[in-house]
mmCIF file of C-alpha atoms in Angstrom:
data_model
loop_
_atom_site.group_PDB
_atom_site.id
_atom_site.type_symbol
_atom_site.label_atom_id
_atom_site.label_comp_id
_atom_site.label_asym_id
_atom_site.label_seq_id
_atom_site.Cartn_x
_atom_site.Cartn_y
_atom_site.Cartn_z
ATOM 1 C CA UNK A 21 0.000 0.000 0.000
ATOM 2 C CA UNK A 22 0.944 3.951 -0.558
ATOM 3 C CA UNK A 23 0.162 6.972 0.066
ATOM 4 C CA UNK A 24 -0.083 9.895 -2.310
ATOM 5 C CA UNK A 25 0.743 13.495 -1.449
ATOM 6 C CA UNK A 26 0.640 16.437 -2.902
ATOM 7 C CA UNK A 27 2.719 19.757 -1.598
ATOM 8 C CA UNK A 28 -0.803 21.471 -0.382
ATOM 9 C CA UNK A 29 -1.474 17.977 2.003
ATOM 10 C CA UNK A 30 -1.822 18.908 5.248
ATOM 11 C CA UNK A 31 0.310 16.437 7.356
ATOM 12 C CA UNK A 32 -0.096 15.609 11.536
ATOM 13 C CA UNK A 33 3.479 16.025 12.585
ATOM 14 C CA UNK A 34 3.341 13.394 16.001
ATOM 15 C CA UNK A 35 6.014 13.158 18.324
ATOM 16 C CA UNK A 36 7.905 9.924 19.817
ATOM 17 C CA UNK A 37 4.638 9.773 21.958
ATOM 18 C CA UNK A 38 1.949 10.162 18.868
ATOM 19 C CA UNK A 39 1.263 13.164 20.520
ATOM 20 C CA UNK A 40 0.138 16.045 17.681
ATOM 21 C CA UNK A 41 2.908 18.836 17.700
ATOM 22 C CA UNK A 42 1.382 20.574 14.868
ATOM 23 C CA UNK A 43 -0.033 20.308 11.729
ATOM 24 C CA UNK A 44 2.082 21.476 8.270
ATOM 25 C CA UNK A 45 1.800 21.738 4.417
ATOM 26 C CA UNK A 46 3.901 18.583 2.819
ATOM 27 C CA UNK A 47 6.036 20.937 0.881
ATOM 28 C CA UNK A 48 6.939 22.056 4.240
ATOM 29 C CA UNK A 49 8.891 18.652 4.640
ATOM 30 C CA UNK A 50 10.593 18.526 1.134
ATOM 31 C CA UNK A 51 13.827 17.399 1.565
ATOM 32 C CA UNK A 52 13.963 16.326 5.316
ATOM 33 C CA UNK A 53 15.328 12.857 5.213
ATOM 34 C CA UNK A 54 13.796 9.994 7.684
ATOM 35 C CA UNK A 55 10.494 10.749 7.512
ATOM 36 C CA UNK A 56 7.547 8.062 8.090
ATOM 37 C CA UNK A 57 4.299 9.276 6.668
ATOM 38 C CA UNK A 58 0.978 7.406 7.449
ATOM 39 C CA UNK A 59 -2.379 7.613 6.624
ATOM 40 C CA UNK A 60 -4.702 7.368 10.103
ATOM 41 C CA UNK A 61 -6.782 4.970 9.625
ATOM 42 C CA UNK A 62 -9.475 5.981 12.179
ATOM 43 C CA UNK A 63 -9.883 10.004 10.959
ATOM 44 C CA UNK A 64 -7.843 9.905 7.732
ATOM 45 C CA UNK A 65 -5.113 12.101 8.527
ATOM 46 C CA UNK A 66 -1.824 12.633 6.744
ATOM 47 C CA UNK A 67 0.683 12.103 9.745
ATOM 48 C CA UNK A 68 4.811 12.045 9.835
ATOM 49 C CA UNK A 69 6.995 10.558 12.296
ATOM 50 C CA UNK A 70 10.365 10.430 12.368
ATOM 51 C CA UNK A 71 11.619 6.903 10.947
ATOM 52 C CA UNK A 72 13.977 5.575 13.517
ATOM 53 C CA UNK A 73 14.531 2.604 11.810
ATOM 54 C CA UNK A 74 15.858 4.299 8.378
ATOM 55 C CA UNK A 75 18.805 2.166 6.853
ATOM 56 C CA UNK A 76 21.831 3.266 4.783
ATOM 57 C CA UNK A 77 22.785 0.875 1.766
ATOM 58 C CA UNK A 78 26.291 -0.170 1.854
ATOM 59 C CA UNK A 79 27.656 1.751 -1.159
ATOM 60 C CA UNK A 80 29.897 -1.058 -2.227
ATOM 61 C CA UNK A 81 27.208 -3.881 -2.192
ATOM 62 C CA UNK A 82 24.856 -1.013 -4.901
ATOM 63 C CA UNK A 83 27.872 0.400 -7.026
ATOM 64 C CA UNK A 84 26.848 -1.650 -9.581
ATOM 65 C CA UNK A 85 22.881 -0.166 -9.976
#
């Protein structure tokens, strides 16, 4: 599954409690690395976390893509 946004989205940003911190356009959050955006699947909010489980490739394992 996906999720689609545009720059006008409004998006939830939650902190490491859920709790709301404030809400933002998505172009707002262009270029931030480590985001986790989620749709909420009780009111159907756009909300972002930050994604403490983001991975860097090894660069010598991908030199070939």
């Amino acid at each position: 599954a996906g999720l689609y946004i545009t720059a006008g989205t409004k998006v939830a940003l939650l902190d490491e409690q859920n709790a709301l911190v404030k809400v933002v356009k998505a172009r707002d959050l262009a270029g931030q690395p480590d985001l986790l955006f989620r749709r909420n699947s009780q009111n159907g909010a756009v909300e972002c976390k930050t994604n403490k489980t983001a991975i860097e490739l090894n660069e010598a394992l991908h030199a070939h893509n």
